[in-house]
Short mmCIF file of C-alpha atoms and ligand atoms in Angstrom, two decimals:
data_model
loop_
_atom_site.label_atom_id
_atom_site.label_comp_id
_atom_site.label_asym_id
_atom_site.label_seq_id
_atom_site.Cartn_x
_atom_site.Cartn_y
_atom_site.Cartn_z
CA UNK B 1 16.73 -38.68 -7.43
CA UNK B 2 14.92 -35.83 -9.34
CA UNK B 3 15.08 -32.74 -7.18
CA UNK B 4 11.50 -31.33 -6.53
CA UNK B 5 10.74 -27.88 -7.74
CA UNK B 6 9.48 -25.54 -5.18
CA UNK B 7 6.29 -23.56 -5.83
CA UNK B 8 6.68 -19.83 -5.20
CA UNK B 9 4.34 -18.01 -2.61
CA UNK B 10 2.51 -16.31 -5.46
CA UNK B 11 1.78 -19.70 -7.01
CA UNK B 12 0.57 -21.08 -3.61
CA UNK B 13 -1.68 -18.14 -3.06
CA UNK B 14 -3.17 -18.63 -6.57
CA UNK B 15 -3.76 -22.51 -5.68
CA UNK B 16 -5.34 -21.43 -2.30
CA UNK B 17 -7.57 -18.85 -4.28
CA UNK B 18 -8.61 -21.57 -6.83
CA UNK B 19 -9.07 -24.23 -4.24
CA UNK B 20 -11.23 -21.79 -1.96
CA UNK B 21 -13.40 -20.80 -5.00
CA UNK B 22 -13.99 -24.51 -6.05
CA UNK B 23 -14.64 -25.66 -2.37
CA UNK B 24 -17.00 -22.70 -1.79
CA UNK B 25 -18.99 -23.10 -5.13
CA UNK B 26 -19.33 -26.78 -4.51
CA UNK B 27 -20.58 -26.19 -0.94
CA UNK B 28 -22.87 -23.57 -2.16
CA UNK B 29 -24.32 -25.78 -4.90
CA UNK B 30 -24.65 -28.86 -2.85
CA UNK B 31 -25.86 -27.40 0.41
CA UNK B 32 -27.69 -24.10 -0.66
CA UNK B 33 -26.32 -20.57 0.37
CA UNK B 34 -27.71 -20.79 4.08
CA UNK B 35 -26.06 -23.97 5.30
CA UNK B 36 -22.87 -23.49 3.11
CA UNK B 37 -22.52 -20.12 5.00
CA UNK B 38 -23.08 -21.70 8.28
CA UNK B 39 -20.77 -24.51 7.62
CA UNK B 40 -17.87 -22.38 6.25
CA UNK B 41 -18.39 -19.65 9.05
CA UNK B 42 -18.18 -22.38 11.67
CA UNK B 43 -15.34 -24.37 10.35
CA UNK B 44 -13.19 -22.45 7.77
CA UNK B 45 -13.54 -18.72 8.41
CA UNK B 46 -11.92 -18.98 11.92
CA UNK B 47 -8.61 -20.11 10.21
CA UNK B 48 -8.92 -17.08 7.77
CA UNK B 49 -9.51 -14.94 11.00
CA UNK B 50 -6.41 -16.22 12.48
CA UNK B 51 -4.57 -14.94 9.31
CA UNK B 52 -6.33 -11.55 9.41
CA UNK B 53 -5.40 -11.39 13.17
CA UNK B 54 -1.75 -11.85 12.43
CA UNK B 55 -1.93 -9.23 9.76
CA UNK B 56 -3.44 -6.76 12.38
CA UNK B 57 -0.81 -7.71 14.78
CA UNK B 58 2.16 -6.92 12.64
CA UNK B 59 0.75 -3.68 11.10
CA UNK B 60 1.46 -1.43 14.35
CA UNK B 61 5.25 -2.32 14.59
CA UNK B 62 5.49 -2.32 10.82
CA UNK B 63 4.29 1.23 10.39
CA UNK B 64 5.99 2.62 13.34
CA UNK B 65 9.43 1.15 12.48
CA UNK B 66 9.38 1.53 8.58
CA UNK B 67 8.49 5.14 8.93
CA UNK B 68 11.36 5.94 11.27
CA UNK B 69 13.78 3.85 9.34
CA UNK B 70 12.83 5.70 6.17
CA UNK B 71 13.50 8.85 7.86
CA UNK B 72 16.86 7.68 9.06
CA UNK B 73 17.73 6.68 5.49
CA UNK B 74 17.46 10.39 4.64
CA UNK B 75 20.55 10.83 6.89
CA UNK B 76 21.35 14.25 8.49
CA UNK B 77 18.36 16.59 7.90
CA UNK B 78 20.45 19.54 7.17
CA UNK B 79 22.46 18.02 4.58
CA UNK B 80 19.88 16.38 2.50
CA UNK B 81 17.34 19.11 3.25
CA UNK B 82 17.66 21.02 -0.09
CA UNK B 83 16.98 17.92 -2.24
CA UNK B 84 15.03 16.19 0.45
CA UNK B 85 12.16 18.70 0.75
CA UNK B 86 11.59 18.96 -3.12
CA UNK B 87 11.56 15.22 -3.27
CA UNK B 88 9.12 14.93 -0.39
CA UNK B 89 6.80 17.70 -1.78
CA UNK B 90 6.74 15.76 -4.96
CA UNK B 91 5.99 12.39 -3.42
CA UNK B 92 3.27 13.82 -1.24
CA UNK B 93 1.63 15.78 -4.00
CA UNK B 94 1.56 13.01 -6.59
CA UNK B 95 0.36 10.60 -3.88
CA UNK B 96 -2.47 12.92 -2.94
CA UNK B 97 -3.49 13.26 -6.48
CA UNK B 98 -3.15 9.35 -6.91
CA UNK B 99 -5.81 9.06 -3.96
CA UNK B 100 -8.18 11.51 -5.44
CA UNK B 101 -7.89 9.66 -8.81
CA UNK B 102 -8.51 6.35 -6.92
CA UNK B 103 -11.54 7.81 -5.20
CA UNK B 104 -13.08 9.14 -8.36
CA UNK B 105 -12.70 5.97 -10.39
CA UNK B 106 -13.94 3.74 -7.44
CA UNK B 107 -16.96 6.03 -6.84
CA UNK B 108 -17.63 5.83 -10.75
CA UNK B 109 -17.72 2.05 -10.30
CA UNK B 110 -19.44 1.82 -7.12
CA UNK B 111 -22.85 1.43 -8.38
CA UNK B 112 -21.86 -1.94 -9.89
CA UNK B 113 -20.09 -3.14 -6.72
CA UNK B 114 -22.13 -5.64 -4.73
CA UNK B 115 -23.62 -5.37 -1.30
CA UNK B 116 -22.85 -8.72 0.36
CA UNK B 117 -24.88 -10.47 2.87
CA UNK B 118 -21.88 -11.41 4.97
CA UNK B 119 -22.02 -8.67 7.43
CA UNK B 120 -22.51 -10.01 10.98
CA UNK B 121 -24.80 -7.34 12.13
CA UNK B 122 -26.35 -5.82 9.00
CA UNK B 123 -25.20 -2.14 8.24
CA UNK B 124 -22.12 -0.73 9.55
CA UNK B 125 -22.05 2.79 10.51
CA UNK B 126 -19.11 4.84 9.04
CA UNK B 127 -16.92 6.43 11.69
CA UNK B 128 -18.35 9.98 11.81
CA UNK B 129 -16.29 13.02 13.14
CA UNK B 130 -15.76 16.52 11.89
CA UNK B 131 -12.64 17.54 10.35
CA UNK B 132 -11.30 19.62 13.37
CA UNK B 133 -11.81 16.76 15.81
CA UNK B 134 -10.09 14.36 13.32
CA UNK B 135 -7.19 16.61 13.15
CA UNK B 136 -7.22 17.07 16.94
CA UNK B 137 -7.12 13.30 17.31
CA UNK B 138 -4.10 12.82 15.20
CA UNK B 139 -1.92 14.01 18.01
CA UNK B 140 -1.47 11.47 20.94
CA UNK B 141 -1.77 12.48 24.44
CA UNK B 142 -0.13 9.27 25.52
CA UNK B 143 2.85 7.56 23.94
CA UNK B 144 1.73 4.03 24.49
CA UNK B 145 -2.15 4.04 24.21
CA UNK B 146 -2.12 4.62 20.28
CA UNK B 147 0.09 1.47 20.00
CA UNK B 148 -2.39 -0.56 21.95
CA UNK B 149 -5.51 0.93 20.19
CA UNK B 150 -3.73 0.57 16.71
CA UNK B 151 -4.54 4.37 16.08
CA UNK B 152 -2.55 4.51 12.91
CA UNK B 153 -2.49 8.33 12.52
CA UNK B 154 -1.42 8.74 15.95
CA UNK B 155 1.22 6.09 15.50
CA UNK B 156 2.52 7.98 12.39
CA UNK B 157 2.80 11.16 14.32
CA UNK B 158 4.90 9.40 17.04
CA UNK B 159 7.05 7.84 14.31
CA UNK B 160 7.70 11.27 12.76
CA UNK B 161 8.44 12.85 16.06
CA UNK B 162 10.85 10.17 17.24
CA UNK B 163 12.51 10.10 13.63
CA UNK B 164 13.14 13.83 13.82
CA UNK B 165 14.47 13.43 17.41
CA UNK B 166 16.94 10.93 16.34
CA UNK B 167 18.01 13.01 13.26
CA UNK B 168 18.44 16.02 15.44
CA UNK B 169 19.91 14.40 18.44
CA UNK B 170 23.09 13.58 16.22
CA UNK B 171 25.61 11.06 17.71
CA UNK B 172 23.67 10.27 20.81
CA UNK B 173 20.71 9.21 18.82
CA UNK B 174 22.68 6.82 16.66
CA UNK B 175 22.37 3.80 18.87
CA UNK B 176 18.58 4.26 18.77
CA UNK B 177 18.66 4.43 15.07
CA UNK B 178 20.58 1.28 14.75
CA UNK B 179 18.28 -0.56 17.19
CA UNK B 180 15.14 0.83 15.25
CA UNK B 181 16.71 -0.33 11.75
CA UNK B 182 17.40 -3.78 13.16
CA UNK B 183 13.88 -4.09 14.93
CA UNK B 184 12.56 -3.02 11.52
CA UNK B 185 14.39 -5.73 9.65
CA UNK B 186 13.09 -8.31 12.17
CA UNK B 187 9.50 -6.91 11.80
CA UNK B 188 9.64 -7.27 8.04
CA UNK B 189 10.97 -10.91 8.48
CA UNK B 190 7.97 -11.66 10.76
CA UNK B 191 5.80 -10.03 8.17
CA UNK B 192 7.19 -12.52 5.58
CA UNK B 193 6.35 -15.35 7.96
CA UNK B 194 2.73 -14.10 8.06
CA UNK B 195 2.57 -13.89 4.38
CA UNK B 196 3.82 -17.34 3.99
CA UNK B 197 0.66 -18.82 5.74
CA UNK B 198 -1.51 -16.64 3.57
CA UNK B 199 -2.36 -19.29 1.25
CA UNK B 200 -4.31 -21.07 3.90
CA UNK B 201 -5.96 -17.84 4.93
CA UNK B 202 -6.90 -17.16 1.32
CA UNK B 203 -8.47 -20.60 1.00
CA UNK B 204 -10.39 -20.37 4.06
CA UNK B 205 -11.70 -16.89 3.50
CA UNK B 206 -12.36 -17.32 -0.23
CA UNK B 207 -14.40 -20.49 0.31
CA UNK B 208 -16.55 -18.75 2.87
CA UNK B 209 -17.11 -15.87 0.53
CA UNK B 210 -18.01 -18.06 -2.36
CA UNK B 211 -20.15 -20.42 -0.31
CA UNK B 212 -22.11 -17.51 1.05
CA UNK B 213 -22.40 -15.38 -2.19
CA UNK B 214 -22.38 -17.94 -4.89
CA UNK B 215 -19.89 -17.79 -7.69
CA UNK B 216 -21.26 -14.44 -8.97
CA UNK B 217 -18.84 -12.71 -6.58
CA UNK B 218 -16.02 -13.47 -8.89
CA UNK B 219 -17.36 -10.96 -11.20
CA UNK B 220 -17.38 -8.28 -8.76
CA UNK B 221 -13.64 -9.07 -8.08
CA UNK B 222 -12.89 -8.75 -11.74
CA UNK B 223 -14.66 -5.39 -11.65
CA UNK B 224 -12.72 -3.97 -8.58
CA UNK B 225 -9.49 -5.06 -10.34
CA UNK B 226 -10.53 -3.24 -13.52
CA UNK B 227 -11.24 -0.18 -11.24
CA UNK B 228 -7.72 -0.16 -9.85
CA UNK B 229 -6.00 -0.64 -13.35
CA UNK B 230 -7.99 2.22 -14.82
CA UNK B 231 -6.85 4.37 -11.88
CA UNK B 232 -3.24 3.26 -12.54
CA UNK B 233 -3.36 3.97 -16.18
CA UNK B 234 -4.97 7.62 -15.66
CA UNK B 235 -2.36 8.39 -13.14
CA UNK B 236 0.42 7.31 -15.36
CA UNK B 237 -0.85 9.18 -18.44
CA UNK B 238 -2.09 12.33 -16.55
CA UNK B 239 0.52 12.84 -13.70
CA UNK B 240 3.89 11.34 -14.77
CA UNK B 241 3.69 12.43 -18.55
CA UNK B 242 2.67 15.79 -17.44
CA UNK B 243 5.23 16.21 -14.46
CA UNK B 244 8.23 15.06 -16.63
CA UNK B 245 7.03 17.40 -19.51
CA UNK B 246 6.37 20.34 -17.38
CA UNK B 247 8.97 20.20 -14.83
CA UNK B 248 11.83 18.57 -16.59
CA UNK B 249 10.99 19.38 -20.27
CA UNK B 250 11.36 15.66 -21.06
CA UNK B 251 9.24 14.06 -23.69
CA UNK B 252 6.85 11.52 -21.93
CA UNK B 253 7.58 8.95 -24.72
CA UNK B 254 11.16 9.24 -24.03
CA UNK B 255 10.50 8.91 -20.17
CA UNK B 256 8.33 5.85 -20.48
CA UNK B 257 10.65 4.19 -22.93
CA UNK B 258 13.56 4.76 -20.55
CA UNK B 259 11.85 3.40 -17.44
CA UNK B 260 10.09 0.58 -19.09
CA UNK B 261 12.59 -2.14 -18.02
CA UNK B 262 12.25 -1.20 -14.41
CA UNK B 263 8.37 -1.10 -14.75
CA UNK B 264 8.39 -4.59 -16.20
CA UNK B 265 10.78 -5.84 -13.40
CA UNK B 266 8.44 -4.33 -10.62
CA UNK B 267 5.34 -5.80 -12.55
CA UNK B 268 6.88 -9.31 -12.23
CA UNK B 269 8.68 -8.99 -8.87
CA UNK B 270 6.04 -6.96 -7.02
CA UNK B 271 8.68 -5.15 -5.05
CA UNK B 272 9.86 -1.66 -5.44
CA UNK B 273 12.89 -2.39 -3.29
CA UNK B 274 13.96 -5.35 -5.45
CA UNK B 275 13.49 -3.15 -8.52
CA UNK B 276 15.89 -0.56 -7.22
CA UNK B 277 18.94 -1.64 -9.03
CA UNK B 278 17.15 -1.83 -12.29
CA UNK B 279 15.34 1.54 -11.87
CA UNK B 280 18.62 3.17 -10.87
CA UNK B 281 20.05 1.85 -14.09
CA UNK B 282 17.09 3.09 -16.19
CA UNK B 283 17.49 6.78 -14.55
CA UNK B 284 21.17 6.91 -14.90
CA UNK B 285 20.79 6.10 -18.52
CA UNK B 286 18.23 8.88 -18.92
CA UNK B 287 20.88 11.27 -17.65
CA UNK B 288 20.08 11.71 -13.86
CA UNK B 289 23.21 12.60 -11.86
CA UNK B 290 24.23 9.61 -9.69
CA UNK B 291 24.00 11.20 -6.39
CA UNK B 292 20.40 12.25 -7.03
CA UNK B 293 19.19 8.81 -8.31
CA UNK B 294 20.94 7.29 -5.11
CA UNK B 295 19.06 9.49 -2.87
CA UNK B 296 15.53 9.84 -4.41
CA UNK B 297 15.11 6.32 -5.59
CA UNK B 298 15.91 4.39 -2.30
CA UNK B 299 13.69 7.03 -0.43
CA UNK B 300 10.98 6.63 -3.06
CA UNK B 301 11.03 3.01 -2.64
CA UNK B 302 10.55 3.46 1.07
CA UNK B 303 7.90 6.20 1.21
CA UNK B 304 6.37 6.96 -2.32
CA UNK B 305 3.67 4.44 -3.42
CA UNK B 306 1.31 6.06 -5.81
CA UNK B 307 -0.03 2.80 -7.00
CA UNK B 308 -0.60 1.57 -3.52
CA UNK B 309 -2.39 4.68 -2.61
CA UNK B 310 -4.87 4.01 -5.67
CA UNK B 311 -5.36 0.71 -4.65
CA UNK B 312 -6.16 1.41 -1.17
CA UNK B 313 -8.66 3.92 -2.12
CA UNK B 314 -10.41 1.68 -4.53
CA UNK B 315 -10.30 -1.27 -2.20
CA UNK B 316 -11.84 0.80 0.81
CA UNK B 317 -14.55 1.96 -1.38
CA UNK B 318 -15.27 -1.47 -2.82
CA UNK B 319 -15.21 -2.99 0.81
CA UNK B 320 -17.50 -0.31 2.31
CA UNK B 321 -20.01 -1.03 -0.36
CA UNK B 322 -19.75 -4.75 0.07
CA UNK B 323 -20.73 -4.23 3.85
CA UNK B 324 -23.52 -1.77 2.88
CA UNK B 325 -21.62 1.31 4.44
CA UNK B 326 -22.27 4.63 3.27
CA UNK B 327 -19.34 6.78 2.97
CA UNK B 328 -19.82 10.61 3.31
CA UNK B 329 -17.29 13.59 2.30
CA UNK B 330 -15.47 13.34 5.86
CA UNK B 331 -14.83 9.72 5.23
CA UNK B 332 -13.68 10.43 1.65
CA UNK B 333 -11.23 13.03 3.07
CA UNK B 334 -10.15 10.51 5.69
CA UNK B 335 -9.42 7.98 3.12
CA UNK B 336 -7.21 10.38 1.15
CA UNK B 337 -5.38 11.34 4.17
CA UNK B 338 -4.85 7.87 5.58
CA UNK B 339 -4.27 6.31 2.24
CA UNK B 340 -1.41 8.86 1.60
CA UNK B 341 -0.03 8.19 4.96
CA UNK B 342 -0.46 4.38 4.68
CA UNK B 343 1.35 4.36 1.36
CA UNK B 344 4.17 6.12 2.94
CA UNK B 345 4.36 3.50 5.64
CA UNK B 346 4.19 0.65 3.22
CA UNK B 347 7.20 -1.11 2.76
CA UNK B 348 8.44 -1.57 -0.74
CA UNK B 349 8.01 -5.40 -0.80
CA UNK B 350 5.51 -7.75 -2.06
CA UNK B 351 1.97 -7.70 -0.48
CA UNK B 352 2.86 -4.97 2.03
CA UNK B 353 0.25 -2.37 0.56
CA UNK B 354 -2.45 -4.87 1.29
CA UNK B 355 -1.40 -5.14 4.97
CA UNK B 356 -1.48 -1.38 5.38
CA UNK B 357 -4.93 -1.35 3.66
CA UNK B 358 -5.98 -2.42 7.39
CA UNK B 359 -4.95 1.14 8.52
CA UNK B 360 -7.45 2.95 5.86
CA UNK B 361 -10.15 0.42 6.64
CA UNK B 362 -9.68 1.08 10.52
CA UNK B 363 -9.74 4.90 9.87
CA UNK B 364 -13.12 4.89 8.48
CA UNK B 365 -14.62 2.06 10.47
CA UNK B 366 -14.68 -0.77 7.99
CA UNK B 367 -13.92 -4.11 9.79
CA UNK B 368 -10.65 -5.57 8.73
CA UNK B 369 -11.83 -9.01 8.32
CA UNK B 370 -13.24 -7.84 4.85
CA UNK B 371 -9.70 -7.60 3.65
CA UNK B 372 -10.18 -11.51 2.98
CA UNK B 373 -12.66 -10.69 0.25
CA UNK B 374 -9.88 -9.21 -2.12
CA UNK B 375 -6.93 -10.73 -0.41
CA UNK B 376 -6.87 -13.88 -2.95
CA UNK B 377 -6.44 -11.62 -5.84
CA UNK B 378 -4.04 -9.13 -4.18
CA UNK B 379 -0.90 -10.29 -6.37
CA UNK B 380 -2.85 -8.98 -9.40
CA UNK B 381 -3.29 -5.62 -7.69
CA UNK B 382 0.19 -5.61 -6.49
CA UNK B 383 1.79 -6.09 -9.85
CA UNK B 384 0.11 -2.94 -11.29
CA UNK B 385 0.62 -0.89 -8.25
CA UNK B 386 4.32 -1.77 -7.95
CA UNK B 387 5.03 -0.86 -11.39
CA UNK B 388 3.23 2.55 -10.95
CA UNK B 389 5.34 3.09 -7.64
CA UNK B 390 8.67 2.59 -9.45
CA UNK B 391 7.73 4.79 -12.36
CA UNK B 392 6.68 7.47 -9.77
CA UNK B 393 10.04 7.35 -8.01
CA UNK B 394 11.65 7.71 -11.40
CA UNK B 395 9.67 10.60 -12.53
CA UNK B 396 10.65 12.44 -9.38
CA UNK B 397 14.32 11.63 -10.01
CA UNK B 398 13.99 13.10 -13.44
CA UNK B 399 12.24 16.29 -12.09
CA UNK B 400 14.65 16.84 -9.07
CA UNK B 401 17.72 16.29 -11.37
CA UNK B 402 16.37 18.98 -13.73
CA UNK B 403 15.71 21.51 -11.06
CA UNK B 404 19.18 20.98 -9.39
CA UNK B 405 20.86 21.22 -12.80
CA UNK B 406 18.90 24.62 -13.37
CA UNK B 407 19.85 25.92 -9.88
CA UNK B 408 23.74 24.90 -10.54
CA UNK B 409 23.68 26.57 -13.99
CA UNK B 410 22.08 29.72 -12.28
CA UNK B 411 24.69 29.78 -9.69
CA UNK B 412 27.48 29.42 -12.12
CA UNK B 413 26.01 32.27 -14.27
CA UNK B 414 26.16 34.73 -11.33
N1 LIG F 1 4.52 -4.21 -3.60
C1 LIG F 1 4.50 -2.79 -3.49
C2 LIG F 1 5.84 -2.15 -3.60
O1 LIG F 1 6.87 -2.91 -3.61
C3 LIG F 1 4.01 -2.33 -2.30
C4 LIG F 1 2.51 -2.71 -2.01
O2 LIG F 1 2.29 -3.87 -1.73
O3 LIG F 1 1.78 -1.85 -2.33
O4 LIG F 1 5.84 -1.08 -4.16
#
């Protein structure tokens, strides 16, 4: 008997997307917008909501555990401190720049993004708070409440504090670290289950979106995708070519040529972690010391996601516009801060950035249900953002390698 070829999740998602668009468009044409919206909202959207609920359910343990586990992978703070702080500062700085680029590009496109008539109760108010209150509210007064309320910034603070606690506690902290690593692995597996039902979620949400909006919504999705890719390209050209040139004296062309195989692998696999062996090989070929590449690259694959940050900013602006929400300066700053943190909390696996987008949306008060609008084409966003994430990690390895070589030469000359 001929063996049946299994379709990949990506293929199923595309099928869900196409079927959702087709069904939505047929209903829209056959019943008219109002009846089609009622029908899809009553019978299809609830299944989409189940999928979004599952995403929300997994995001809290995912953030808490993946950040702590990422910190443990740095090992003993003292030993790795020297390389560690340079690496982390580089990661944070490039990610913050990525967020700003994402916001600028998205705001330039904003005029062309649609306002949808999906919002259950007309206009959504952006969460308004002054910057000092926002900062104050990052620090929790209770260890459990933030987990219940899904207050992401507070959860990140909890993760950082416990992560430091474990590293400083030494031997006695080890069992906790082992437990967290194992819990993190289990959570990632549960996340993969959730992603497995995503084609059904995509189908249901997409048919609802298209039935209510008519097929014209598809042009808008193309537009938001274009905005994200413009952001990716600007960041690559501006930030990475400048950083390798200025900090490591390397020709950008040589760098891009060297890292190309890893970028292509990341583009197709949509996983920074899966791309690690290839990016390590590329960095070693470009002359990065082995101990530096084996420290910087895995850490980067866990916490450094510039492409993801750009995507989250663009998506947040797009979805805000879709529901008719006006974002002020405070919300823009909130988006930069949360997208930087959310990208740190994003696992280096396929689709993880879209799950963490929930955190950015919640921080500014955009209902997370609307992730459904762009979920269907997430793979297309993911390909570009993963390639960018991997190139970003490599650029850091090149710079840190140069700084360490310079420091060693200086020491030897003394
Ligand atoms: N797929 C991305 C990565 O592995 C993460 C994301 O979904 O943004 O880097």
